[in-house]
Amino acid sequence: MAIRMPALIFRRRAAAAAPKPIQQYLAGLSTAVEHVIPEDNGHIAGGEENKKRWVELPPFAPLDANATARAISRGDGGEGACSNATAIRWVRHCCPHVPASLVQKLFRLRKVKKNLVTADTSSTDSITLQLRLRRVSAKDELVPGDILFLPVNIQESSVTEKTKKFGNKNEIDFLRDLEIYKDRAIIVLNKPPGMPVQGGVGIKNSIDILAPMFENGSSEVPRLVVLQDGRSERLTVCAGSNTASVQDALTEYRVIESFPQGYTWLELFPRTGRKHQLRVHCAEVLGTPIVGDYKYGRQAHQNWMPLPMPQTIDKEMLKKRKLPFGLTLGGGSVAEQQPQLHLHCKQMILPDISAAMQQLRSSDADHDFSDLEKLSFVAPLPLHMQLSWKILLSVGK
């Protein structure tokens, strides 16, 4: 599966800034200092030393209460009647000055909690309501009255995880070899298969954690940027008129080669940037999940039968070797029992961002970006996809 799709680049920061405590972003919100709040697992998150641990957001209330009431009266439960019904959207609504990247990190690191009220019947005189917290996911639906809590003392530097210091020359050389292009404004990488883009719970190494390694001797830490760009058949999934929280998704595709074993090599052009858009469109619209996609193509892979390995394949391509950061080179082709994901960002085209930034710094009042040079970046296929291509060509003869 070769694709032309959004690629990940680094945009260098204009200046290195000291991390801000999250309470600077949340001025005006009440802090839950009078609650002794245990986690849902029973651990106490309060106490004298921890009373200011949580910032309490206002109780959730749909932005369009009338629309919600009409939806409930129709019997559909009100889902989709308001655009802020998910946890992450309510956090963004209550904290518009908090960077979106920081909000996403808080959810990914399981730092956002929701109130869970329980009754304490240990007292014979009265029933005491006790506030407990449990983790909430970004897409969890809220009901009116739900209260979200954010960690008050967490800093942006701790959310992005502590930068790991590497002194291993093999690791440094490996990271530098990932660079396809580098100038004063951007760094373009060919991310190796198996390495996560963003860190999270249980992830030791990822592109964003290793980002400082791409700026040797500089205090400026690169940050991830996702570019959405995209010619050919079209796949369009349109949201219904009554679903305000769902967005349309559009993918253009071209058939490169079809094989009698039931495989087709496609070139995909995502025109929108929805999460897992290409994988969902292939699996649920075309009905042909991407090889190695066990999330959206689980049923297809239950009856997976590896293709025989042709004798004409170069033996060097079959050797497996270990790479830095726990990665492995080799294996994962259509001849394996468990193939790797066959999805790859082949090409990215974007304007010369460095030249555009130089224009912005100039004294000219009017800036003309129409004649900016186009930069084209092409990343070679990973080894497991190269091997699958050769296998299919050999078996198909």
Short mmCIF file of N, CA and C in Angstrom, two decimals, residues 14 27 108 120 139 144 149-150 162 169 187 190 213 236 249 284 353 355 371:
data_model
loop_
_atom_site.label_atom_id
_atom_site.label_comp_id
_atom_site.label_asym_id
_atom_site.label_seq_id
_atom_site.Cartn_x
_atom_site.Cartn_y
_atom_site.Cartn_z
N ALA A 14 10.38 29.20 17.52
CA ALA A 14 11.03 30.49 17.31
C ALA A 14 11.97 30.82 18.45
N ALA A 27 -6.47 30.32 35.09
CA ALA A 27 -6.84 31.38 36.03
C ALA A 27 -8.36 31.56 36.01
N ARG A 108 -3.85 11.57 26.92
CA ARG A 108 -3.06 10.40 26.54
C ARG A 108 -2.32 9.81 27.73
N ASP A 120 -21.24 6.82 51.33
CA ASP A 120 -20.53 6.22 52.46
C ASP A 120 -21.53 5.97 53.59
N LYS A 139 -12.60 10.82 24.13
CA LYS A 139 -13.85 10.71 23.38
C LYS A 139 -15.02 10.24 24.23
N PRO A 144 -24.98 15.89 31.45
CA PRO A 144 -25.07 17.12 32.24
C PRO A 144 -24.79 16.87 33.72
N PHE A 149 -11.69 16.93 36.22
CA PHE A 149 -10.60 17.45 37.04
C PHE A 149 -9.29 17.34 36.27
N LEU A 150 -8.49 18.41 36.33
CA LEU A 150 -7.17 18.43 35.72
C LEU A 150 -6.13 18.54 36.82
N LYS A 162 10.03 13.40 30.17
CA LYS A 162 11.39 13.88 30.31
C LYS A 162 12.22 13.42 29.11
N LYS A 169 26.44 6.25 20.28
CA LYS A 169 26.65 6.75 18.92
C LYS A 169 25.76 6.04 17.91
N ILE A 187 12.29 20.00 9.68
CA ILE A 187 13.04 18.75 9.55
C ILE A 187 12.04 17.69 9.11
N ASN A 190 11.76 10.19 7.88
CA ASN A 190 11.16 8.94 7.42
C ASN A 190 11.04 8.04 8.64
N MET A 213 17.01 15.27 19.93
CA MET A 213 18.21 14.69 19.32
C MET A 213 18.45 15.19 17.90
N THR A 236 -15.89 8.81 -0.22
CA THR A 236 -16.40 9.87 0.63
C THR A 236 -17.36 9.29 1.66
N ALA A 249 -15.20 12.71 5.56
CA ALA A 249 -13.85 12.22 5.26
C ALA A 249 -13.78 11.86 3.79
N GLU A 284 -13.78 -0.50 5.62
CA GLU A 284 -15.23 -0.41 5.77
C GLU A 284 -15.94 0.14 4.54
N ILE A 353 8.69 26.52 3.35
CA ILE A 353 8.30 27.20 4.57
C ILE A 353 9.39 28.14 5.05
N ALA A 355 11.50 29.87 3.24
CA ALA A 355 11.43 31.11 2.46
C ALA A 355 10.24 31.97 2.89
N ASP A 371 4.52 32.60 -5.43
CA ASP A 371 5.63 32.09 -6.22
C ASP A 371 6.63 31.28 -5.40
#
